Short mmCIF file of C-alpha atoms and ligand atoms in Angstrom, two decimals:
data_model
loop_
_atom_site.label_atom_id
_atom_site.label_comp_id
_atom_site.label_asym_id
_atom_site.label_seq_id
_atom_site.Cartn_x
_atom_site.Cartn_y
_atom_site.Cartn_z
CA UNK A 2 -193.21 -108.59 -53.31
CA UNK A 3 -194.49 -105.03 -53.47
CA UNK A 4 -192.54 -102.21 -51.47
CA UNK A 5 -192.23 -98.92 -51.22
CA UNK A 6 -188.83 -97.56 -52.95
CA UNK A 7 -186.89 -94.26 -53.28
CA UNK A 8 -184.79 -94.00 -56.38
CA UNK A 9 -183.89 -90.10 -55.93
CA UNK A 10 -184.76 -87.27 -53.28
CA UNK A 11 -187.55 -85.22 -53.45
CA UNK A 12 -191.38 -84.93 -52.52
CA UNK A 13 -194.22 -87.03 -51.41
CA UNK A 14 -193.86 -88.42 -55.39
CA UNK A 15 -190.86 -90.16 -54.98
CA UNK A 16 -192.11 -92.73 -53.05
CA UNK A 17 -192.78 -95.67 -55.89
CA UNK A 18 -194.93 -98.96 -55.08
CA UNK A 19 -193.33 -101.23 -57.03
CA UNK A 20 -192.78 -105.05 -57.14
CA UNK A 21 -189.06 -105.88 -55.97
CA UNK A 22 -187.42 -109.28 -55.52
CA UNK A 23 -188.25 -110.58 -51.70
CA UNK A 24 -185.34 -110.59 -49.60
CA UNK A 25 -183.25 -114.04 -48.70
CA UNK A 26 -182.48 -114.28 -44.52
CA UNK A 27 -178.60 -114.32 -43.80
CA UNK A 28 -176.73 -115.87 -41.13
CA UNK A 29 -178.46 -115.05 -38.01
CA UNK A 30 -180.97 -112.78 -39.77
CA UNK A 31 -184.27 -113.61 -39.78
CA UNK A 32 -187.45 -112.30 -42.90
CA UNK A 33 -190.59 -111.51 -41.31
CA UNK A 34 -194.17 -110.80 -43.46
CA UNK A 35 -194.99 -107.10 -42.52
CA UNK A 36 -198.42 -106.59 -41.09
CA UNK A 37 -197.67 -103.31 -40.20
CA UNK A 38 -195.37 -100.25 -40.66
CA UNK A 39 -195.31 -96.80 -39.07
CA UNK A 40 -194.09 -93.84 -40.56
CA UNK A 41 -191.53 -91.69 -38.67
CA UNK A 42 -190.37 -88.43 -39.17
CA UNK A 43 -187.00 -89.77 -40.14
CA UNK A 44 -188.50 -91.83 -43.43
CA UNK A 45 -189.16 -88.24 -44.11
CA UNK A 46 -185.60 -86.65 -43.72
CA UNK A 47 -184.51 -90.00 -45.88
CA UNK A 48 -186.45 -88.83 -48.43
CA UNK A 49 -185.76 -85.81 -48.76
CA UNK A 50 -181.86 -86.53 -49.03
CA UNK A 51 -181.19 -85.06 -45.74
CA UNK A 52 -178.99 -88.38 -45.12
CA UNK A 53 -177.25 -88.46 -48.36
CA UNK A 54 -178.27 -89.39 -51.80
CA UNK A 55 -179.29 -92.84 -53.34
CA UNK A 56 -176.58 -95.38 -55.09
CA UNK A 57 -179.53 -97.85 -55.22
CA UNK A 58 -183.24 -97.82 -54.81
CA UNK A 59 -183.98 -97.37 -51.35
CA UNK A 60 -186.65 -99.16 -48.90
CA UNK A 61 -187.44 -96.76 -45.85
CA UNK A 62 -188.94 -97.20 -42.47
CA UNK A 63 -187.70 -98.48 -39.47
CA UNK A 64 -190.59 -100.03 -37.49
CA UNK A 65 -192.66 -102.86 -37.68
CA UNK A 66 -194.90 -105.89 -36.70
CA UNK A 67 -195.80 -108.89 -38.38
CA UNK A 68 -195.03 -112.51 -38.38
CA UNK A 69 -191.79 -114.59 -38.87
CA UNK A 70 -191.92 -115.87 -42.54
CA UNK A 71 -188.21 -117.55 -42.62
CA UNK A 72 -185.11 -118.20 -40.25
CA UNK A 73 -181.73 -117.89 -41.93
CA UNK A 74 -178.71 -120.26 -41.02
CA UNK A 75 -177.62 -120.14 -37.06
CA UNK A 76 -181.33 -118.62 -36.09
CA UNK A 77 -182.60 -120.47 -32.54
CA UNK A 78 -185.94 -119.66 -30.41
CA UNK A 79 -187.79 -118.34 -33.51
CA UNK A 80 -190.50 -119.99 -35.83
CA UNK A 81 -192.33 -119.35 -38.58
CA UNK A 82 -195.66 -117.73 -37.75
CA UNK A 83 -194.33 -115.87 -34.50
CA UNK A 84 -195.92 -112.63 -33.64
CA UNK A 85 -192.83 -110.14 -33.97
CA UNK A 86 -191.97 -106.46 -33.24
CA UNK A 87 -189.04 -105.21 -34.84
CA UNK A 88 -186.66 -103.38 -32.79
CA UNK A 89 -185.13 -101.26 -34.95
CA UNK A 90 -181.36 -100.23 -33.62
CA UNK A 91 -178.27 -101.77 -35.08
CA UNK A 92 -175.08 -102.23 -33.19
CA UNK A 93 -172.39 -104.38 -33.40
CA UNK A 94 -172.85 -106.24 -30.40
CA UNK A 95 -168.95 -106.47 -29.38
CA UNK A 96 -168.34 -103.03 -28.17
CA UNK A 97 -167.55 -102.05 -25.07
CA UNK A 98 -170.74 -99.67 -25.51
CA UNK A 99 -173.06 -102.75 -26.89
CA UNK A 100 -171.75 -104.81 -23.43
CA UNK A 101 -172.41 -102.11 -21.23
CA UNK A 102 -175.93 -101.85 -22.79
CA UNK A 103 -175.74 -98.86 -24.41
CA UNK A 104 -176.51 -100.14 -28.14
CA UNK A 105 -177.05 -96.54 -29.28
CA UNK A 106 -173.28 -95.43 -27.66
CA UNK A 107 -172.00 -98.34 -30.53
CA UNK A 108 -169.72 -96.53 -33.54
CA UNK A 109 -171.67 -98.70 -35.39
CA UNK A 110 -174.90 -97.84 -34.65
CA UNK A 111 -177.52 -97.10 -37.11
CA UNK A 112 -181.07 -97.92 -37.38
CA UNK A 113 -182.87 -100.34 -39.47
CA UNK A 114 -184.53 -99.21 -42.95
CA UNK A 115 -186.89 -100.93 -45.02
CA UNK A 116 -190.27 -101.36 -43.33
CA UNK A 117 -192.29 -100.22 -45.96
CA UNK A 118 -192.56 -103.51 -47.61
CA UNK A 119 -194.33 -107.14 -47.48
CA UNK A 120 -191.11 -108.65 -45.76
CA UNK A 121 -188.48 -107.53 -44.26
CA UNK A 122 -184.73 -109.20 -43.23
CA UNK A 123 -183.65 -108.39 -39.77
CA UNK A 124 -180.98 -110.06 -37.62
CA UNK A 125 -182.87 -112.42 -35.09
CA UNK A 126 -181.76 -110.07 -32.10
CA UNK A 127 -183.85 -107.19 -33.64
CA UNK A 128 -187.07 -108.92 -33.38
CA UNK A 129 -188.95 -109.35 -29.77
CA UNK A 130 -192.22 -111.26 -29.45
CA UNK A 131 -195.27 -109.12 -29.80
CA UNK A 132 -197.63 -108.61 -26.92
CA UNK A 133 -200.98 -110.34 -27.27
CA UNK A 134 -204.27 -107.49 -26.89
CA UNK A 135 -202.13 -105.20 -29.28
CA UNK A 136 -202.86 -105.37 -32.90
CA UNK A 137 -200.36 -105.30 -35.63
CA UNK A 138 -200.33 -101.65 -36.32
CA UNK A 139 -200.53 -100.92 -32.35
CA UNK A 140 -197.85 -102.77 -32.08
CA UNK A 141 -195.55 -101.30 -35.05
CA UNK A 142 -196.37 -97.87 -33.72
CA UNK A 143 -194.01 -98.22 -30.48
CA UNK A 144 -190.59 -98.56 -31.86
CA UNK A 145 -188.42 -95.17 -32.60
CA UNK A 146 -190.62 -93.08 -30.22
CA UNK A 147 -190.98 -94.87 -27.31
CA UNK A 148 -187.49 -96.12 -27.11
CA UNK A 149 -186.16 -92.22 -28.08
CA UNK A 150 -188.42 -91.24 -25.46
CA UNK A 151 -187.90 -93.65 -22.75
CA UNK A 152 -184.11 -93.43 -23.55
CA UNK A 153 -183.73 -89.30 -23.10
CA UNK A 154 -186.17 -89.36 -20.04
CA UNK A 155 -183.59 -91.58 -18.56
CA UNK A 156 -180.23 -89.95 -19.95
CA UNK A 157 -182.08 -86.33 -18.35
CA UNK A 158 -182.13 -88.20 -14.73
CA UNK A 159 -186.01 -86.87 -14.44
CA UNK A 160 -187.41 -87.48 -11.36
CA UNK A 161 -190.63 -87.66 -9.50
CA UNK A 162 -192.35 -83.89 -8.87
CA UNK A 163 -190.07 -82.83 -11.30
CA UNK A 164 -191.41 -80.69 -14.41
CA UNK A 165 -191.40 -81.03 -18.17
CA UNK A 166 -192.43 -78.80 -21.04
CA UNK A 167 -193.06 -81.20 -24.16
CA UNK A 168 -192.91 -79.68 -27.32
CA UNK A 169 -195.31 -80.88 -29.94
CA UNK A 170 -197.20 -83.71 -28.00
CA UNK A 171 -199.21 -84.96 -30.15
CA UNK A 172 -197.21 -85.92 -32.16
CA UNK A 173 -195.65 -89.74 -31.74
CA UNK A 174 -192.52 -88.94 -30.12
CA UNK A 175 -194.59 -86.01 -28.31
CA UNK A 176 -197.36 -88.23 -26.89
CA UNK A 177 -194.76 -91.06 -26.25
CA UNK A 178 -192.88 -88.28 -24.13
CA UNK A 179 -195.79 -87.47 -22.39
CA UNK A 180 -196.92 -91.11 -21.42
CA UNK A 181 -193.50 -91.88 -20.09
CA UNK A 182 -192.65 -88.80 -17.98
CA UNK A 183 -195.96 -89.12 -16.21
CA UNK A 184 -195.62 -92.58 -15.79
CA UNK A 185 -191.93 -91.51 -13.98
CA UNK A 186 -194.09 -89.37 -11.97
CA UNK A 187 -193.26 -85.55 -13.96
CA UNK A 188 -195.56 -83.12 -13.84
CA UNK A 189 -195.99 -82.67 -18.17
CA UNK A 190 -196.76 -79.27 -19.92
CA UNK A 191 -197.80 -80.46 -23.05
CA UNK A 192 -197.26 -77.68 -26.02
CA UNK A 193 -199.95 -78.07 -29.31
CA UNK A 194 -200.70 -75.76 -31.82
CA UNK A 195 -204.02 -77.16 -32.95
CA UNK A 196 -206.69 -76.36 -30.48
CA UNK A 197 -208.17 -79.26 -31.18
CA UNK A 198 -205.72 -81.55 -30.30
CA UNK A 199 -205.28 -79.46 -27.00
CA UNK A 200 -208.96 -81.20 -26.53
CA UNK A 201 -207.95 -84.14 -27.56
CA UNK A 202 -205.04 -84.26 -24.63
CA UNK A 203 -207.36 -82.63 -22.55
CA UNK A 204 -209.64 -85.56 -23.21
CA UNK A 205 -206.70 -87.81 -22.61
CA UNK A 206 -205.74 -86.20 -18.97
CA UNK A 207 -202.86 -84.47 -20.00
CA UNK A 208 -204.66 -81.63 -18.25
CA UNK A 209 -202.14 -79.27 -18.42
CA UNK A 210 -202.06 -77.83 -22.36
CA UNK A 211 -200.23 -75.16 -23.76
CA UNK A 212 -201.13 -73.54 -27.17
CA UNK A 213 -198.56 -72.24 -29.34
CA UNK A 214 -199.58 -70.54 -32.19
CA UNK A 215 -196.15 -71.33 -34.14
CA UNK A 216 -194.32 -67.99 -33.45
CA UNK A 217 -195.49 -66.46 -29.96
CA UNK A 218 -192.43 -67.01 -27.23
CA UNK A 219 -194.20 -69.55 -24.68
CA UNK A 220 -191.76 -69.04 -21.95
CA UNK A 221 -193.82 -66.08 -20.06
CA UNK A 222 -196.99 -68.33 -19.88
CA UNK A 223 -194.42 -71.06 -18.94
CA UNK A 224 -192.89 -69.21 -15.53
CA UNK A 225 -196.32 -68.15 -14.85
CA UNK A 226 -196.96 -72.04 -14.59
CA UNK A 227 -193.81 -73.18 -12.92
CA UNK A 228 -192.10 -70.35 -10.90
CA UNK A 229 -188.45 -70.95 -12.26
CA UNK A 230 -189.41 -73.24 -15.08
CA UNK A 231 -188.97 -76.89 -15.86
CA UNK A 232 -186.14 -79.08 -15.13
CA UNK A 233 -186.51 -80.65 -18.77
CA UNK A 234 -187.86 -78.65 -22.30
CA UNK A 235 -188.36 -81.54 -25.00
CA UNK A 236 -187.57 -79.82 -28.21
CA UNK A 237 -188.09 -81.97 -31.52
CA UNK A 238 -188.84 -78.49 -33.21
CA UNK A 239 -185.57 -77.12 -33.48
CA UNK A 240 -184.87 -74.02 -35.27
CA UNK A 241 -188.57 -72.15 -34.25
CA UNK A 242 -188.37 -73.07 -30.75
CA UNK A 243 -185.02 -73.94 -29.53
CA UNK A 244 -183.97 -70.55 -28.24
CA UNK A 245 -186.95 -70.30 -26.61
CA UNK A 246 -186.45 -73.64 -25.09
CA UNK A 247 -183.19 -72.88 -23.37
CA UNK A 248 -184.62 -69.42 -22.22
CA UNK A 249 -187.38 -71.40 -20.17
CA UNK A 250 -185.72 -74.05 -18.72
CA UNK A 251 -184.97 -73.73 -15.48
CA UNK A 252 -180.98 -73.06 -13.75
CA UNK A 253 -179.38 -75.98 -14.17
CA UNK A 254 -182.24 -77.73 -15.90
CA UNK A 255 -182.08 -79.94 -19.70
CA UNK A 256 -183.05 -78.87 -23.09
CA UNK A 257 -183.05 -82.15 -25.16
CA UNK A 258 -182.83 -81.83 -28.91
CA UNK A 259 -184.50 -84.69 -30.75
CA UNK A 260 -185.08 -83.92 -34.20
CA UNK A 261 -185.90 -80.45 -35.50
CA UNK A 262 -188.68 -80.58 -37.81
CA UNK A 263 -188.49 -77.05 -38.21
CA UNK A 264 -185.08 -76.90 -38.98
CA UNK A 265 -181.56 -77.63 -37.60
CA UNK A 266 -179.77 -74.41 -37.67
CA UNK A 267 -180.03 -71.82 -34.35
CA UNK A 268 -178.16 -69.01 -33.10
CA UNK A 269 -176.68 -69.52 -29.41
CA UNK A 270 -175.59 -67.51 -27.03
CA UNK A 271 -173.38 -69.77 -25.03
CA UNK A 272 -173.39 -67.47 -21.99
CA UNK A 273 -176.80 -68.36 -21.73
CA UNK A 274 -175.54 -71.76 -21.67
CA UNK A 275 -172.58 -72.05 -19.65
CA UNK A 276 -173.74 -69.09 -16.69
CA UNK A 277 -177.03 -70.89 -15.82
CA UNK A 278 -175.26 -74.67 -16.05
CA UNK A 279 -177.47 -75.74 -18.72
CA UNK A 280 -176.99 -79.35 -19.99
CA UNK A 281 -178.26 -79.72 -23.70
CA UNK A 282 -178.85 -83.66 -24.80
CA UNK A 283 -178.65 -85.13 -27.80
CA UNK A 284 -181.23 -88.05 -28.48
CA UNK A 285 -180.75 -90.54 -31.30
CA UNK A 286 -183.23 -93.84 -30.75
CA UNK A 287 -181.89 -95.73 -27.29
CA UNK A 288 -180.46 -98.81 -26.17
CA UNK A 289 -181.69 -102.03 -27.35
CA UNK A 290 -183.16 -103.23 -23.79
CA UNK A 291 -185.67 -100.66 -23.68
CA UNK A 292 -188.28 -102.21 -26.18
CA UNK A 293 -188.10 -104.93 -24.41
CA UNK A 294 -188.83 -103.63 -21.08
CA UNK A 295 -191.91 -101.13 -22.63
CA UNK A 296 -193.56 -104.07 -24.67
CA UNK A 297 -195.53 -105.88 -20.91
CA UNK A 298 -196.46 -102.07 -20.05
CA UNK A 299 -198.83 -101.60 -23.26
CA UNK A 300 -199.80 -105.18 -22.93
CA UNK A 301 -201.31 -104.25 -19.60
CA UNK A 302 -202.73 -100.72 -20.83
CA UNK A 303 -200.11 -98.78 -18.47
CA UNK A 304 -199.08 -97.48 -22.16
CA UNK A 305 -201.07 -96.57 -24.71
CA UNK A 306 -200.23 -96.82 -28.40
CA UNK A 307 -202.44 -94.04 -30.17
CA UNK A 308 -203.14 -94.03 -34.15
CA UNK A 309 -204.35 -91.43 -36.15
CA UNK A 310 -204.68 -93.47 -39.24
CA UNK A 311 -203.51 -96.41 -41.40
CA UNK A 312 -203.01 -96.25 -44.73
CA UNK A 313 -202.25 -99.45 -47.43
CA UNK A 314 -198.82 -99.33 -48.18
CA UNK A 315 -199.40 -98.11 -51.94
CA UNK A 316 -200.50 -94.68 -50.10
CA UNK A 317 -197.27 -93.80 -48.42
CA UNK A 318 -197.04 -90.77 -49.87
CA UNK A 319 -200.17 -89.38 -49.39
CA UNK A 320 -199.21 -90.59 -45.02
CA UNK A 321 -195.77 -88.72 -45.67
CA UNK A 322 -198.31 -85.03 -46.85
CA UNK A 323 -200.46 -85.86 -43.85
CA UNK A 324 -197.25 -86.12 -41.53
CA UNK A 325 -195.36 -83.58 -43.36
CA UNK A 326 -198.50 -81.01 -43.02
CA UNK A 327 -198.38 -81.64 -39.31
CA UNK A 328 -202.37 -82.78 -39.27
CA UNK A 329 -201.40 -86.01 -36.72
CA UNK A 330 -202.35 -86.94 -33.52
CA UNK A 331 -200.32 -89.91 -32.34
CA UNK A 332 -198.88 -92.02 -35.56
CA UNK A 333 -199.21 -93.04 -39.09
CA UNK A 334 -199.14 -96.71 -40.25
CA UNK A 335 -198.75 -98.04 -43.53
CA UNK A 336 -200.26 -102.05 -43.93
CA UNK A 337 -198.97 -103.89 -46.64
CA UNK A 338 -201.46 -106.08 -49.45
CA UNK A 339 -202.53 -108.71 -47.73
CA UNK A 340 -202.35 -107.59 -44.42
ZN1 ZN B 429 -171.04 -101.89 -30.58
#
C-alpha cells in the first residue's frame, strides 16, 4: 500500500509517499481501507519532533473513515465493507479511569497514529459505525476536535447564558468549539484574524466576531462586550495569547489550554491566578463515549462538519503548508488512491 511516512523531523518535505507493506489485524484489532484522513495540528507537532524523534519510519494522523477491509482473531459485530469512523483514543480498558469512563484519565492513554495511509489497524473498540448523509471525508473530519471540544466544554461545567471567548474559530477545534458551546446554549465570541473568515462566521451565524490582528490585547473590546468577561477563554494559541486570556476571563471563570500553536512557553503571574480563583484546564482529546454520542447529531445536521479542502494523500505536505500558514477554515483531509 502507499502511505505517508516520516523517517526524521523537519519540514513540510519530510513527509514521503511511499509504498509500505499493508498492515496484518491482531487479536481484537480490526484493518480498515481509508477513504479519508484529516490532518490535525498534532500530525504537525509529530513532525516536527515535538514528541520525540523517530526509531522507525513513522505513519501520522489520527482520524479517519473508511470501510472495514479485515477482522483479526476474537473480532464480533464487524464485517467487511462496514462504513467506519475511527475513534482515535487508546486506553487500556481496565483502569479504574477507563471503567469510570474517563478513557483520556487512563496512564495509558495515547492516541492513535497512522491515518495517512490506504489501511489502517485499529482495535475493534476504536471503530464506530459511520452515519449515513455524511461522506467519507465529513465524516473523518470529526474525531480529535469534536471530542477535545465536547470533552473541555464539559470538564469547564459551561452552562446555559453563560459566555465564551473562542480563540481561533475557524479553525477545526475553533469551529468545533463554537458549534458545541452554542448548542449547550453559551453565548460564543468567536476571535479570527482573517477578515474574511470573520464573514465567513458571520455568514455562518456566529454573529458575534472578534478580529485580532495577531498582537493587539483583545480583552478591552472583550469587557466592552461582556461587563466582567466570560466564564470560559478557549486558548489553543498559547504563548501570543495566553496572558491575555487569563486577564479577560472573568473572577472565578476558566482559561482552557488546548494546544498552543504559537508556542508553549508563558510568563505567569500566579497572583493573578490564585486572587481571582481562576481554574486553568488542561485538554488532551476526551473520553471514548463522546464520539459516539456526537456521531446521530451531524447525522441530523444539529452539527456541522465544515471542510476547507481535500487533498490526495501524495499531497500531505503541501495540506501540512496550508495548515501550518494558518489559511483554513474548518479542516484539511487527505484521501488516499483509490478513494
Ligand atoms: Zn485505563
Amino acid at each position: 500500500m502507499y502511505a505517508i511516512r516520516i523517517h526524521e523531523p523537519g519540514g513540510p518535505g519530510v513527509l514521503r509517499y511511499e509504498e509500505v507493506p499493508v498492515p496484518e489485524p491482531g487479536w481484537g484489532e480490526v484493518r480498515i481501507r481509508v477513504r479519508a484522513a484529516a490532518v490535525n495540528h498534532r500530525d504537525l507537532w509529530i513532525r516536527q519532533g515535538l514528541f520525540g524523534g523517530f526509531a522507525e519510519p513513522f505513519i501520522p494522523g489520527s482520524d479517519a473513515a473508511g470501510e472495514v477491509d479485515a477482522l483479526g482473531p476474537g473480532v464480533s459485530g464487524l464485517a467487511p465493507g462496514d462504513r467506519v469512523v475511527v475513534n482515535p483514543g487508546l486506553s487500556c480498558g481496565r483502569c479504574a479511569a477507563c471503567l469510570a469512563g474517563m478513557q483520556n484519565a487512563c496512564p495509558h492513554f495515547r492516541i492513535f497514529d497512522g491515518t495517512y495511509a490506504e489501511y489502517a489497524v485499529l482495535p475493534a473498540a476504536n471503530l464506530l459505525p459511520m452515519p449515513s448523509g455524511l461522506t467519507f471525508a465529513e465524516a473523518a473530519s470529526i474525531g480529535v476536535p469534536f471530542i477535545t471540544a465536547e470533552d473541555f466544554l464539559t470538564r469547564s461545567g459551561l452552562l446555559p447564558g453563560q459566555t465564551v471567548v473562542v480563540w481561533a474559530a475557524t479553525g477545526g477545534l475553533g469551529l468545533a468549539t463554537v458549534q458545541l458551546a452554542r448548542l449547550r446554549g453559551a453565548r460564543v465570541l468567536a476571535v479570527t484574524r482573517d477578515p474574511g473568515k470573520a464573514e465567513a462566521l458571520r455568514g455562518r451565524q456566529f454573529d458575534e466576531v472578534l478580529l485580532w490582528d495577531g498582537q493587539s490585547d483583545l480583552t478591552g473590546e472583550v469587557r466592552a462586550r461582556t461587563g466582567e468577561g466570560p466564564e470560559l477563554v478557549v486558548d489553543s494559541l498559547g504563548s501570543a495569547t495566553f496572558r491575555q486570556s487569563l486577564a479577560m476571563v472573568r473572577r472565578g471563570g476558566t482559561v482552557v489550554t488546548v494546544g498552543a500553536t504559537t508556542g508553549g512557553r508563558v510568563e505567569l503571574e500566579l497572583g493573578e491566578v490564585f486572587r481571582r480563583r481562576l481554574t486553568v484546564l488542561g485538554a488532551y482529546l476526551g473520553a471514548s463515549g463522546i464520539l459516539g454520542r456526537l456521531l446521530p447529531l451531524f447525522a441530523r445536521g444539529v452539527l456541522q462538519p465544515v471542510i476547507e479542502h481535500t487533498f490526495p494523500l501524495e499531497q500531505a505536505d503541501q495540506a501540512h503548508e496550508q495548515l501550518e500558514a494558518g489559511a483554513v477554515f474548518g479542516k484539511l483531509i487527505l484521501e488516499p488512491p483509490g478513494a
